[in-house]
Coordinates of C-alpha atoms in Angstrom, one line a residue:
X1 CA 49.2 120.1 269.4
X2 CA 50.1 121.7 272.8
X3 CA 53.8 121.1 272.2
X4 CA 53.6 122.8 268.8
X5 CA 51.8 125.9 270.2
X6 CA 54.5 126.2 272.9
X7 CA 57.2 125.9 270.3
X8 CA 55.7 128.6 268.2
X9 CA 55.3 130.9 271.2
X10 CA 59.0 130.3 272.1
X11 CA 60.1 131.1 268.5
X12 CA 57.9 134.3 268.5
X13 CA 59.3 135.6 271.8
X14 CA 62.8 134.8 270.6
X15 CA 62.3 136.8 267.4
X16 CA 60.9 139.8 269.4
X17 CA 63.9 139.8 271.8
X18 CA 66.3 139.6 268.9
X19 CA 64.6 142.5 267.1
X20 CA 64.8 144.6 270.3
X21 CA 68.5 143.8 270.5
X22 CA 69.1 144.8 266.9
X23 CA 67.1 148.0 267.1
X24 CA 69.5 150.9 267.3
X25 CA 69.3 153.5 270.1
X26 CA 69.4 157.2 269.4
X27 CA 73.2 157.2 270.1
X28 CA 73.7 154.3 267.7
X29 CA 71.7 156.0 264.9
X30 CA 73.7 159.2 265.0
X31 CA 77.3 160.3 265.4
X32 CA 77.9 162.2 268.6
X33 CA 81.0 164.4 269.0
X34 CA 81.8 166.7 272.0
X35 CA 84.4 169.3 272.8
X36 CA 84.9 169.9 276.6
X37 CA 87.0 172.9 277.7
X38 CA 87.9 173.6 281.3
X39 CA 89.6 176.9 282.2
X40 CA 91.0 176.9 285.7
X41 CA 94.6 178.2 285.7
X42 CA 94.1 181.8 284.8
X43 CA 97.4 183.7 284.8
X44 CA 96.4 187.2 285.9
X45 CA 93.4 186.5 288.2
X46 CA 92.6 183.8 290.8
X47 CA 92.1 180.3 289.6
X48 CA 88.7 178.6 289.2
X49 CA 89.4 175.1 290.7
X50 CA 85.9 173.8 290.0
X51 CA 86.2 174.4 286.2
X52 CA 88.7 171.6 285.8
X53 CA 86.5 169.3 287.9
X54 CA 83.4 170.3 285.8
X55 CA 85.2 169.4 282.6
X56 CA 86.3 166.1 284.0
X57 CA 82.8 165.1 285.1
X58 CA 81.2 166.1 281.9
X59 CA 83.8 164.2 279.9
X60 CA 82.9 161.0 281.7
X61 CA 79.1 161.7 281.4
X62 CA 79.2 162.4 277.7
X63 CA 81.4 159.4 277.0
X64 CA 78.9 157.2 278.7
X65 CA 76.2 158.9 276.5
X66 CA 77.9 157.8 273.3
X67 CA 79.9 160.9 272.5
X68 CA 83.4 160.8 271.2
X69 CA 84.9 163.5 273.5
X70 CA 87.8 165.8 272.9
X71 CA 88.9 167.4 276.2
X72 CA 91.1 170.5 276.5
X73 CA 92.2 172.4 279.6
X74 CA 93.7 175.8 280.3
X75 CA 93.8 177.1 276.8
X76 CA 95.4 180.4 275.7
X77 CA 93.6 182.4 273.0
X78 CA 95.4 180.8 270.0
X79 CA 95.0 177.3 271.5
X80 CA 91.3 177.8 272.1
X81 CA 90.7 179.0 268.5
X82 CA 92.7 176.0 267.2
X83 CA 90.7 173.6 269.4
X84 CA 87.4 175.0 268.0
X85 CA 88.7 174.8 264.4
X86 CA 89.9 171.2 264.8
X87 CA 86.6 170.2 266.4
X88 CA 84.7 171.9 263.5
X89 CA 86.7 169.8 261.1
X90 CA 85.7 166.6 262.9
X91 CA 82.1 167.6 262.8
X92 CA 82.2 168.4 259.1
X93 CA 83.9 165.1 258.3
X94 CA 81.3 163.2 260.4
X95 CA 78.4 164.2 258.2
X96 CA 74.9 165.7 258.5
X97 CA 73.6 163.1 261.0
X98 CA 75.9 164.4 263.7
X99 CA 75.1 165.8 267.1
X100 CA 77.8 168.3 268.1
X101 CA 78.1 169.4 271.8
X102 CA 80.4 172.0 273.3
X103 CA 80.8 172.3 277.1
X104 CA 82.7 175.3 278.5
X105 CA 83.6 175.9 282.1
X106 CA 85.5 179.1 282.9
X107 CA 85.1 182.9 282.9
X108 CA 82.8 184.6 280.4
X109 CA 82.2 188.3 279.8
X110 CA 80.0 190.6 277.8
X111 CA 81.4 193.8 276.2
X112 CA 79.3 196.1 274.1
X113 CA 76.6 193.5 273.9
X114 CA 78.9 190.8 272.7
X115 CA 79.7 187.6 274.7
X116 CA 83.3 186.4 275.1
X117 CA 84.9 183.2 276.4
X118 CA 88.0 184.0 278.3
X119 CA 91.4 182.3 277.6
X120 CA 93.7 181.8 280.5
X121 CA 96.3 184.3 279.0
X122 CA 93.8 187.2 278.9
X123 CA 95.3 190.3 280.5
X124 CA 93.1 193.4 279.6
X125 CA 94.1 196.9 280.4
X126 CA 90.8 198.3 279.2
X127 CA 87.5 197.0 277.8
X128 CA 88.7 197.6 274.2
X129 CA 91.3 194.8 274.8
X130 CA 88.7 192.1 275.1
X131 CA 87.8 191.8 271.4
X132 CA 91.6 191.4 270.7
X133 CA 92.4 189.0 273.5
X134 CA 89.1 187.0 274.0
X135 CA 87.2 184.5 271.9
X136 CA 83.8 185.6 270.7
X137 CA 80.9 183.3 271.5
X138 CA 79.3 184.1 268.2
X139 CA 82.4 182.9 266.4
X140 CA 81.9 179.5 268.0
X141 CA 78.2 179.5 267.3
X142 CA 78.6 180.6 263.7
X143 CA 81.5 178.2 263.0
X144 CA 79.4 175.1 263.9
X145 CA 76.2 176.7 262.7
X146 CA 77.6 176.7 259.1
X147 CA 78.1 172.9 259.1
X148 CA 75.4 170.4 258.2
X149 CA 74.5 168.7 261.5
X150 CA 71.5 167.1 263.2
X151 CA 71.8 169.3 266.3
X152 CA 74.3 171.6 268.0
X153 CA 74.3 171.9 271.8
X154 CA 76.2 174.5 273.8
X155 CA 76.5 174.3 277.6
X156 CA 78.2 177.3 279.1
X157 CA 79.1 177.4 282.7
X158 CA 80.7 180.8 282.0
X159 CA 78.8 183.4 283.9
X160 CA 81.0 183.7 287.0
X161 CA 81.9 187.0 288.5
X162 CA 84.1 189.4 286.5
X163 CA 87.6 189.2 288.2
X164 CA 89.4 191.8 286.0
X165 CA 89.8 195.2 287.6
X166 CA 90.1 197.0 284.3
X167 CA 86.6 195.8 283.3
X168 CA 84.8 197.0 286.4
X169 CA 82.5 199.1 284.2
X170 CA 81.4 196.2 282.0
X171 CA 77.9 194.7 282.4
X172 CA 77.4 191.6 284.6
X173 CA 77.0 188.1 283.2
X174 CA 76.3 187.2 279.6
X175 CA 74.0 188.9 277.1
X176 CA 71.0 187.0 275.6
X177 CA 71.7 184.9 272.6
X178 CA 68.5 184.2 270.5
X179 CA 69.1 180.9 268.8
X180 CA 66.0 181.4 266.7
X181 CA 67.8 184.3 265.0
X182 CA 70.5 182.0 263.6
X183 CA 70.6 178.7 261.9
X184 CA 68.0 176.2 263.1
X185 CA 69.1 173.2 265.1
X186 CA 70.8 174.9 268.0
X187 CA 70.4 174.6 271.8
X188 CA 72.3 176.9 274.2
X189 CA 72.3 176.8 278.0
X190 CA 73.7 179.3 280.4
X191 CA 74.5 178.2 284.0
X192 CA 72.5 181.3 285.2
X193 CA 70.1 183.9 283.8
X194 CA 71.4 186.5 281.3
X195 CA 72.9 189.4 283.1
X196 CA 73.4 187.4 286.3
X197 CA 76.5 185.8 287.8
X198 CA 76.9 182.1 288.6
X199 CA 78.5 180.6 291.6
X200 CA 81.6 178.5 291.4
X201 CA 80.2 176.4 294.3
X202 CA 81.6 175.1 297.5
X203 CA 81.7 171.5 296.5
X204 CA 83.8 169.7 293.9
X205 CA 81.7 170.9 291.0
X206 CA 79.7 174.1 290.3
X207 CA 76.0 174.0 291.1
X208 CA 75.1 173.9 287.4
X209 CA 77.4 171.0 286.5
X210 CA 76.5 169.1 289.7
X211 CA 72.8 169.2 288.6
X212 CA 73.7 168.3 285.0
X213 CA 75.7 165.3 286.0
X214 CA 72.7 164.0 288.0
X215 CA 69.7 164.9 285.8
X216 CA 71.2 164.1 282.4
X217 CA 71.7 160.5 283.4
X218 CA 68.0 159.9 283.7
X219 CA 66.9 157.7 280.8
X220 CA 64.6 158.8 278.0
X221 CA 64.3 162.5 278.9
X222 CA 64.0 165.0 276.1
X223 CA 66.7 167.7 276.3
X224 CA 64.1 170.4 277.1
X225 CA 62.9 168.4 280.1
X226 CA 66.5 167.8 281.2
X227 CA 67.3 171.4 281.4
X228 CA 64.0 172.3 283.1
X229 CA 65.0 169.9 285.9
X230 CA 68.5 171.3 286.0
X231 CA 67.1 174.7 286.5
X232 CA 64.9 173.6 289.4
X233 CA 67.8 171.8 291.0
X234 CA 70.1 174.7 290.8
X235 CA 67.5 177.1 292.1
X236 CA 67.0 174.9 295.1
X237 CA 70.7 174.4 295.8
X238 CA 71.4 178.2 295.6
X239 CA 68.3 179.3 297.4
X240 CA 67.1 181.0 294.2
X241 CA 70.3 183.0 293.6
X242 CA 71.1 181.2 290.4
X243 CA 68.5 180.3 287.7
X244 CA 69.9 178.6 284.6
X245 CA 68.6 179.7 281.2
X246 CA 68.4 178.3 277.7
X247 CA 67.3 179.1 274.2
X248 CA 66.4 176.5 271.6
X249 CA 65.9 176.3 267.8
X250 CA 66.1 172.5 267.7
X251 CA 64.0 170.8 265.0
X252 CA 64.5 167.2 266.2
X253 CA 64.4 165.4 269.5
X254 CA 67.5 164.6 271.5
X255 CA 68.0 162.5 274.6
X256 CA 71.3 162.0 276.4
X257 CA 70.4 158.4 277.4
X258 CA 67.7 156.2 275.9
X259 CA 65.4 153.9 277.9
X260 CA 63.5 150.7 277.6
X261 CA 60.3 152.6 276.9
X262 CA 61.6 154.7 274.1
X263 CA 65.3 154.4 273.5
X264 CA 64.8 152.6 270.2
X265 CA 62.2 155.0 268.9
X266 CA 63.4 157.3 266.1
X267 CA 63.4 161.0 266.8
X268 CA 60.4 162.9 265.6
X269 CA 61.3 165.8 263.3
X270 CA 60.1 169.1 264.7
X271 CA 58.9 167.6 267.9
X272 CA 61.1 169.9 270.1
X273 CA 60.1 173.0 268.2
X274 CA 56.5 172.1 268.4
X275 CA 56.8 171.5 272.1
X276 CA 58.4 174.9 272.7
X277 CA 55.8 176.6 270.6
X278 CA 52.9 174.9 272.4
X279 CA 54.4 175.9 275.7
X280 CA 54.2 179.7 275.1
X281 CA 51.4 181.0 277.3
X282 CA 50.1 184.5 278.3
X283 CA 50.0 186.0 281.8
X284 CA 46.3 185.3 281.9
X285 CA 46.9 181.6 281.1
X286 CA 49.4 181.3 283.8
X287 CA 47.1 183.0 286.3
X288 CA 44.5 180.3 285.6
X289 CA 47.1 177.5 286.0
X290 CA 48.5 178.8 289.2
X291 CA 45.2 179.7 290.9
X292 CA 44.7 177.7 294.1
X293 CA 48.2 176.2 294.2
X294 CA 50.5 176.3 297.1
X295 CA 53.2 179.1 296.8
X296 CA 56.0 176.5 296.7
X297 CA 54.4 174.4 294.0
X298 CA 53.6 177.4 292.0
X299 CA 57.2 178.7 292.4
X300 CA 58.6 175.5 291.0
X301 CA 56.3 175.6 288.0
X302 CA 57.3 179.1 287.0
X303 CA 61.0 178.4 287.6
X304 CA 60.7 175.4 285.3
X305 CA 59.1 177.6 282.6
X306 CA 61.4 180.6 283.1
X307 CA 59.4 183.1 281.1
X308 CA 58.4 186.7 281.8
X309 CA 54.7 185.7 281.6
X310 CA 55.1 183.0 284.2
X311 CA 57.0 185.2 286.6
X312 CA 54.5 188.1 286.1
X313 CA 51.6 185.9 286.9
X314 CA 53.2 184.6 290.1
X315 CA 54.1 188.1 291.6
X316 CA 50.5 189.2 290.9
X317 CA 48.9 186.2 292.6
X318 CA 51.4 185.7 295.4
X319 CA 52.3 189.2 296.5
X320 CA 53.0 188.2 300.1
X321 CA 54.8 184.8 299.5
X322 CA 58.4 184.4 300.6
X323 CA 59.4 183.5 297.0
X324 CA 58.0 186.7 295.5
X325 CA 60.9 189.1 296.2
X326 CA 63.4 186.9 294.5
X327 CA 61.1 186.4 291.5
X328 CA 60.6 190.1 291.2
X329 CA 64.3 190.5 291.0
X330 CA 64.5 187.8 288.3
X331 CA 61.6 189.4 286.4
X332 CA 63.2 192.9 286.5
X333 CA 66.5 191.6 285.3
X334 CA 65.0 189.5 282.5
X335 CA 63.0 192.4 281.2
X336 CA 66.1 194.6 281.3
X337 CA 68.2 192.0 279.4
X338 CA 65.5 191.6 276.8
X339 CA 65.4 195.3 276.3
X340 CA 69.2 195.3 276.0
X341 CA 69.2 192.5 273.5
X342 CA 66.6 194.5 271.4
X343 CA 68.6 197.7 271.6
X344 CA 71.9 196.1 270.5
X345 CA 70.2 194.1 267.7
X346 CA 68.6 197.3 266.3
X347 CA 71.7 199.3 267.0
X348 CA 70.4 202.8 266.3
X349 CA 70.2 206.0 268.2
X350 CA 66.6 205.5 268.9
X351 CA 67.1 202.0 270.3
X352 CA 69.7 203.1 272.8
X353 CA 67.8 206.2 273.8
X354 CA 64.8 203.9 274.5
X355 CA 66.9 201.6 276.6
X356 CA 68.3 204.5 278.6
X357 CA 64.9 206.0 279.1
X358 CA 63.8 202.9 281.0
X359 CA 67.1 201.6 282.5
X360 CA 69.3 204.6 283.0
X361 CA 70.6 203.3 286.3
X362 CA 71.5 199.8 285.2
X363 CA 75.0 198.3 285.0
X364 CA 74.7 198.5 281.2
X365 CA 73.8 202.2 281.0
X366 CA 77.4 203.3 280.5
X367 CA 77.8 200.8 277.7
X368 CA 74.5 202.1 276.2
X369 CA 75.7 205.7 276.3
X370 CA 79.0 204.7 274.6
X371 CA 77.2 202.8 271.8
X372 CA 74.8 205.7 271.4
X373 CA 77.8 208.0 270.7
X374 CA 79.0 205.6 268.0
X375 CA 75.7 205.7 266.1
X376 CA 74.2 209.1 266.8
X377 CA 75.8 210.7 263.7
X378 CA 74.4 208.2 261.3
X379 CA 72.1 209.6 258.7
X380 CA 68.7 208.0 258.5
X381 CA 66.4 209.2 255.7
X382 CA 62.9 209.6 257.2
X383 CA 59.8 210.1 255.2
X384 CA 58.7 213.8 255.1
X385 CA 55.3 213.1 256.7
X386 CA 56.9 211.2 259.6
X387 CA 59.5 213.9 260.2
X388 CA 56.9 216.6 260.1
X389 CA 54.3 215.0 262.4
X390 CA 55.8 212.2 264.5
X391 CA 53.2 210.1 266.2
X392 CA 54.0 208.1 269.4
X393 CA 53.8 204.4 268.8
X394 CA 53.5 201.8 271.6
X395 CA 56.1 199.2 271.4
X396 CA 55.8 195.6 272.7
X397 CA 58.5 196.1 275.3
X398 CA 58.3 194.5 278.7
X399 CA 56.9 196.9 281.4
X400 CA 58.9 198.0 284.3
X401 CA 59.2 195.9 287.4
X402 CA 56.3 196.0 289.9
X403 CA 58.7 196.1 292.8
X404 CA 56.9 198.8 294.8
X405 CA 53.3 198.4 293.7
X406 CA 51.4 196.5 291.0
X407 CA 50.7 199.8 289.2
X408 CA 50.4 200.0 285.4
X409 CA 54.0 200.3 284.1
X410 CA 55.1 203.3 282.1
X411 CA 55.0 203.0 278.4
X412 CA 58.5 202.6 277.1
X413 CA 60.0 204.8 274.4
X414 CA 59.7 203.4 271.0
X415 CA 63.1 202.1 269.9
X416 CA 62.1 201.5 266.3
X417 CA 63.1 203.9 263.6
X418 CA 60.5 204.7 261.0
X419 CA 61.2 202.7 257.9
X420 CA 62.6 204.4 254.9
X421 CA 60.0 204.5 252.2
X422 CA 61.9 204.6 248.9
X423 CA 60.2 206.1 245.9
X424 CA 59.5 203.4 243.4
X425 CA 61.6 203.8 240.4
X426 CA 59.9 202.9 237.1
X427 CA 62.5 200.7 235.4
X428 CA 60.3 200.1 232.4
X429 CA 62.3 201.1 229.3
X430 CA 60.7 204.1 227.4
X431 CA 58.7 203.3 224.4
X432 CA 60.5 204.0 221.2
X433 CA 58.8 206.5 219.0
X434 CA 58.2 205.0 215.6
X435 CA 58.6 207.5 212.8
X436 CA 57.4 206.4 209.4
X437 CA 59.9 207.4 206.8
X438 CA 58.2 208.3 203.5
X439 CA 59.4 206.2 200.7
X440 CA 62.0 207.8 198.6
X441 CA 60.6 209.0 195.2
X442 CA 61.7 206.9 192.4
X443 CA 64.0 208.7 190.1
X444 CA 62.7 208.8 186.5
X445 CA 64.7 206.9 184.1
X446 CA 67.3 209.0 182.4
X447 CA 66.4 210.5 179.1
X448 CA 67.3 208.4 176.2
X449 CA 70.1 210.1 174.3
X450 CA 69.9 209.6 170.6
X451 CA 72.8 210.6 168.6
X452 CA 71.9 211.5 165.1
X453 CA 74.5 211.6 162.5
X454 CA 75.0 215.1 161.0
X455 CA 74.0 215.4 157.4
X456 CA 76.8 215.2 155.0
X457 CA 78.3 218.5 153.9
X458 CA 77.2 220.0 150.6
X459 CA 79.1 218.9 147.6
X460 CA 82.3 220.7 147.2
X461 CA 81.8 220.8 143.5
X462 CA 78.9 223.3 143.8
X463 CA 81.1 225.9 145.6
X464 CA 83.9 225.4 143.3
X465 CA 81.7 225.9 140.4
X466 CA 80.1 229.0 141.8
X467 CA 83.4 230.5 142.9
X468 CA 84.9 229.9 139.7
X469 CA 82.0 231.4 137.9
X470 CA 82.0 234.5 140.1
X471 CA 85.7 235.0 140.1
X472 CA 86.0 234.9 136.6
X473 CA 83.2 237.4 136.2
X474 CA 84.5 239.8 138.8
X475 CA 88.1 239.8 138.3
X476 CA 89.0 236.3 139.7
X477 CA 90.2 237.3 143.2
X478 CA 88.4 234.7 145.3
X479 CA 89.2 231.8 143.1
X480 CA 91.4 230.1 145.6
X481 CA 89.3 230.6 148.8
X482 CA 86.1 229.4 150.5
X483 CA 84.2 232.1 148.7
X484 CA 83.3 234.1 152.0
X485 CA 85.7 236.9 151.3
X486 CA 84.9 237.4 147.9
X487 CA 81.2 237.7 148.8
X488 CA 81.8 240.4 151.4
X489 CA 84.1 242.4 149.4
X490 CA 81.5 242.4 146.7
X491 CA 78.9 244.0 149.1
X492 CA 81.0 246.9 150.2

């Protein structure tokens, strides 16, 4: 009996082990394709030596994570566009259960609110040359966003300083990209905050890639947690000068590497989106969470969250902490970039005037004035009532930075334009007037025509007899006629 029990236990444990071996991991259950681009050998500006190293390290990491990696280096504009097109073809052929990842290391620029990846042959003489010589980031996002995929991940170590003398008036860093405004299923990460500049680093790799190569190897970490840890690591290594940023519209979980505790578990649809939604908290909520914590511990919490609400709560609670000045700088720039993203998205005279009313001295002010000139002559039909008596409306725009004192920020100018209220057109077809036509009178039947035969003429014999009698009695002159002449002559 005991031997039978042991044998059954052995068989059961063997079956469990076999089932675990046969259970696919996340990487096995999905196709993983990656495009890695490293731009180091720029032709008209100094090289970026770490960009090539970053691309090499990420190629190895992603290959170990189950990705089929296409690596390209030092691409000119046509070559970069061709590489993106070829990669999109591979993703399309792979099917809807595909995770597509693009890693880019090199220079990046924003011109007129648009982000551009910089080919190695770019040689601008003015800002207007960038759309002709660069590669729009939105073209990359839209090309892959149009394909049926499980997830699209973009890692951009492209926020380094602007090395082109002709572009000295352009804004710093990259503009915000709101993934929620596009196709769902995207995750985009910047190596530093929007509007800020990243460091190339003094080591082999940049601070961003160095952190990514370390953190992403940790097993069974959701992608959101991976990039929170990357942000904390980069902030520590750069003494707060560089804070990575990300935006997500993912609708499914993703892990670079599985683990014994959950590598075989299927992804939960919508888990990432629900986690992001549940993590949104107000300033008051953050004040409660941070109350009583040491400044350093509170600092790491708000850096990991990287929201305006978290930063605002920290500077209010820890006004004298050593981390507060750098967080005030981050908060001020984030509010400015959010206002800039709003102004360029609305793209009206009112939106740019509102931006300039609050950020007239920013590095993007010159661009805002130029864009204002482009749109100021547009005709916007306003309702008569709104034009006659405009009422100030408070807009949900981030207040100004409390750098000098925690005073109530000034109310920003409303960037919204009053909606055009169109008069409703009644498209109901007019009713047809029904006119009753009186019936036509019936024509009476035609009179019956009766043809009566004329009576036969009187017998000739009577006339003859009379004529003869008279003619003979009166001299016989009318004996050969009808008798009319003879009768008349007799009267006169």
